[in-house]
């Protein structure tokens, strides 16, 4: 067994103290996302991405990163106004149809940077669903609210969540199995 000398002990203690000092000297960056919330759905529009950054330094910039429909993750827009430490900040961007995975990255003045701890999903859908087919029984004009109508309705971005049929001025909900109502 090797004996630890006073010199080796002093070296170990010095290294531990140095590491503790290093973590308090260097800065850090934390980012909390505000809006839009995760799995938010919207039509094409100017989206206000809000976030609250914190650091023990000052900020150089914060940037919006995203991928659309699974395409490459990339920097899209950097904030052009001053970043306020510990307060709500925003980046505005007009988005078109697609499913966006997004996050905000902030950098402080000593080149330390960080994203929020998790990405969020945003769906932009300005295109109406498509009725691919529909069938209505032929009853010689004797229609009622209990007849079976079948419709195949799809949407390129979001799932179709309800289908209404107007019969004699009243709306009736259709039940579904997948895209078939």
C-alpha positions as CSV (number, residue, x, y, z in Angstrom):
1,X,0.0,0.0,0.0
2,X,1.3,3.4,-0.9
3,X,1.6,6.1,1.7
4,X,0.1,9.5,0.9
5,X,2.5,12.3,1.8
6,X,1.6,15.7,3.1
7,X,2.7,17.1,-0.2
8,X,0.3,14.8,-2.2
9,X,-2.5,15.7,0.3
10,X,-1.9,19.4,-0.2
11,X,-2.0,18.9,-4.0
12,X,-5.3,17.0,-3.8
13,X,-6.9,19.6,-1.5
14,X,-5.6,22.4,-3.8
15,X,-7.2,20.8,-6.9
16,X,-10.6,20.4,-5.1
17,X,-10.5,24.1,-4.0
18,X,-9.5,25.1,-7.5
19,X,-12.4,23.2,-9.0
20,X,-14.8,24.8,-6.6
21,X,-13.5,28.2,-7.4
22,X,-13.6,27.5,-11.2
23,X,-17.3,26.7,-11.1
24,X,-18.1,30.0,-9.3
25,X,-15.9,32.1,-11.6
26,X,-17.2,30.9,-14.9
27,X,-20.7,31.9,-16.1
28,X,-23.8,29.8,-16.9
29,X,-26.8,30.2,-19.1
30,X,-30.4,28.9,-18.4
31,X,-33.3,29.2,-20.8
32,X,-37.0,28.6,-19.9
33,X,-39.5,28.5,-22.8
34,X,-42.8,30.4,-22.5
35,X,-45.1,30.4,-25.5
36,X,-46.2,28.7,-27.6
37,X,-46.9,25.8,-25.3
38,X,-45.9,22.3,-26.4
39,X,-48.1,20.7,-29.1
40,X,-49.7,24.1,-29.9
41,X,-51.8,24.3,-33.1
42,X,-52.2,27.5,-35.1
43,X,-52.9,28.8,-38.6
44,X,-50.1,30.5,-40.6
45,X,-49.3,33.7,-38.8
46,X,-46.6,35.7,-37.0
47,X,-45.7,33.5,-34.0
48,X,-44.4,35.2,-30.8
49,X,-41.8,32.8,-29.3
50,X,-41.4,33.9,-25.6
51,X,-38.6,32.7,-23.3
52,X,-36.9,33.8,-20.0
53,X,-33.1,33.5,-20.1
54,X,-30.9,33.8,-17.0
55,X,-27.1,34.1,-16.6
56,X,-24.6,35.5,-14.1
57,X,-23.1,37.5,-17.0
58,X,-24.7,39.7,-19.7
59,X,-26.3,38.3,-22.9
60,X,-24.9,38.6,-26.4
61,X,-28.0,37.1,-28.1
62,X,-30.7,34.5,-28.2
63,X,-31.7,32.5,-31.3
64,X,-34.7,30.5,-32.5
65,X,-33.7,27.1,-33.8
66,X,-36.2,24.6,-35.4
67,X,-36.7,21.8,-37.8
68,X,-39.8,21.6,-40.1
69,X,-41.5,18.3,-40.8
70,X,-38.4,16.4,-39.6
71,X,-35.9,18.2,-41.9
72,X,-32.5,19.4,-40.5
73,X,-32.2,21.2,-37.2
74,X,-30.9,24.7,-37.8
75,X,-30.6,28.3,-36.6
76,X,-33.4,30.3,-38.0
77,X,-33.5,33.8,-36.4
78,X,-31.4,35.7,-33.9
79,X,-33.1,38.2,-31.5
80,X,-32.3,41.7,-32.8
81,X,-33.2,43.5,-29.6
82,X,-31.4,43.6,-26.2
83,X,-31.9,40.5,-24.1
84,X,-33.3,41.2,-20.6
85,X,-31.8,38.9,-18.0
86,X,-34.4,37.0,-15.9
87,X,-37.4,38.6,-17.8
88,X,-39.7,37.5,-20.6
89,X,-38.1,38.1,-24.0
90,X,-39.4,37.2,-27.5
91,X,-38.6,36.4,-31.1
92,X,-41.3,36.9,-33.7
93,X,-41.4,34.7,-36.9
94,X,-44.1,34.2,-39.5
95,X,-44.5,30.5,-40.2
96,X,-46.2,28.5,-42.9
97,X,-47.8,25.1,-42.8
98,X,-45.8,22.4,-41.2
99,X,-44.9,20.7,-37.9
100,X,-42.1,22.5,-36.2
101,X,-39.8,21.2,-33.5
102,X,-38.3,24.3,-31.9
103,X,-36.1,25.7,-29.1
104,X,-34.3,28.9,-28.0
105,X,-30.5,29.0,-27.5
106,X,-29.0,31.9,-25.6
107,X,-25.3,33.0,-25.4
108,X,-23.7,35.2,-22.8
109,X,-20.9,37.6,-23.2
110,X,-18.2,35.0,-22.4
111,X,-19.3,32.7,-25.2
112,X,-21.2,30.2,-23.0
113,X,-24.5,29.1,-24.5
114,X,-27.4,26.8,-23.8
115,X,-30.8,25.7,-25.1
116,X,-33.9,25.2,-23.0
117,X,-33.9,21.7,-21.4
118,X,-36.5,20.4,-23.9
119,X,-37.7,21.1,-27.4
120,X,-41.4,21.9,-28.1
121,X,-43.6,21.0,-31.0
122,X,-45.8,23.5,-32.9
123,X,-48.2,22.7,-35.7
124,X,-49.1,25.3,-38.3
125,X,-52.1,24.3,-40.5
126,X,-53.9,26.7,-42.7
127,X,-55.1,24.2,-45.3
128,X,-58.7,22.8,-44.9
129,X,-59.2,19.0,-44.6
130,X,-59.9,17.1,-47.8
131,X,-63.0,15.0,-48.3
132,X,-61.6,12.1,-50.3
133,X,-64.9,10.3,-50.7
134,X,-68.4,10.0,-49.3
135,X,-71.4,7.8,-49.7
136,X,-75.0,8.3,-48.8
137,X,-77.6,5.6,-49.2
138,X,-80.3,5.9,-51.9
139,X,-83.6,5.9,-50.1
140,X,-85.9,7.3,-52.7
141,X,-85.9,10.7,-50.9
142,X,-86.8,9.1,-47.5
143,X,-83.8,10.4,-45.4
144,X,-83.7,10.6,-41.7
145,X,-81.2,11.3,-38.9
146,X,-80.5,7.6,-38.4
147,X,-79.1,6.9,-41.9
148,X,-75.5,5.7,-42.5
149,X,-73.3,8.2,-44.3
150,X,-69.6,7.3,-44.9
151,X,-66.9,9.9,-45.5
152,X,-63.1,9.6,-45.9
153,X,-61.6,12.9,-44.7
154,X,-57.9,13.7,-44.2
155,X,-55.7,16.6,-43.3
156,X,-52.0,17.0,-44.3
157,X,-50.9,18.4,-41.0
158,X,-53.3,17.6,-38.1
159,X,-55.6,14.7,-37.4
160,X,-59.3,15.3,-38.2
161,X,-61.0,15.4,-34.9
162,X,-64.7,15.8,-35.8
163,X,-67.0,15.8,-38.8
164,X,-70.5,17.3,-38.8
165,X,-73.3,16.6,-41.2
166,X,-76.0,19.3,-41.8
167,X,-79.4,17.7,-42.2
168,X,-82.4,19.9,-42.4
169,X,-80.6,22.8,-40.7
170,X,-79.3,20.7,-37.8
171,X,-75.7,19.5,-37.3
172,X,-75.0,15.9,-36.5
173,X,-71.6,14.5,-35.4
174,X,-70.3,11.5,-37.2
175,X,-68.3,8.8,-35.4
176,X,-65.0,7.6,-36.8
177,X,-62.6,4.8,-37.3
178,X,-59.3,6.3,-38.5
179,X,-60.0,8.6,-41.4
180,X,-63.4,7.0,-42.1
181,X,-66.4,8.7,-40.6
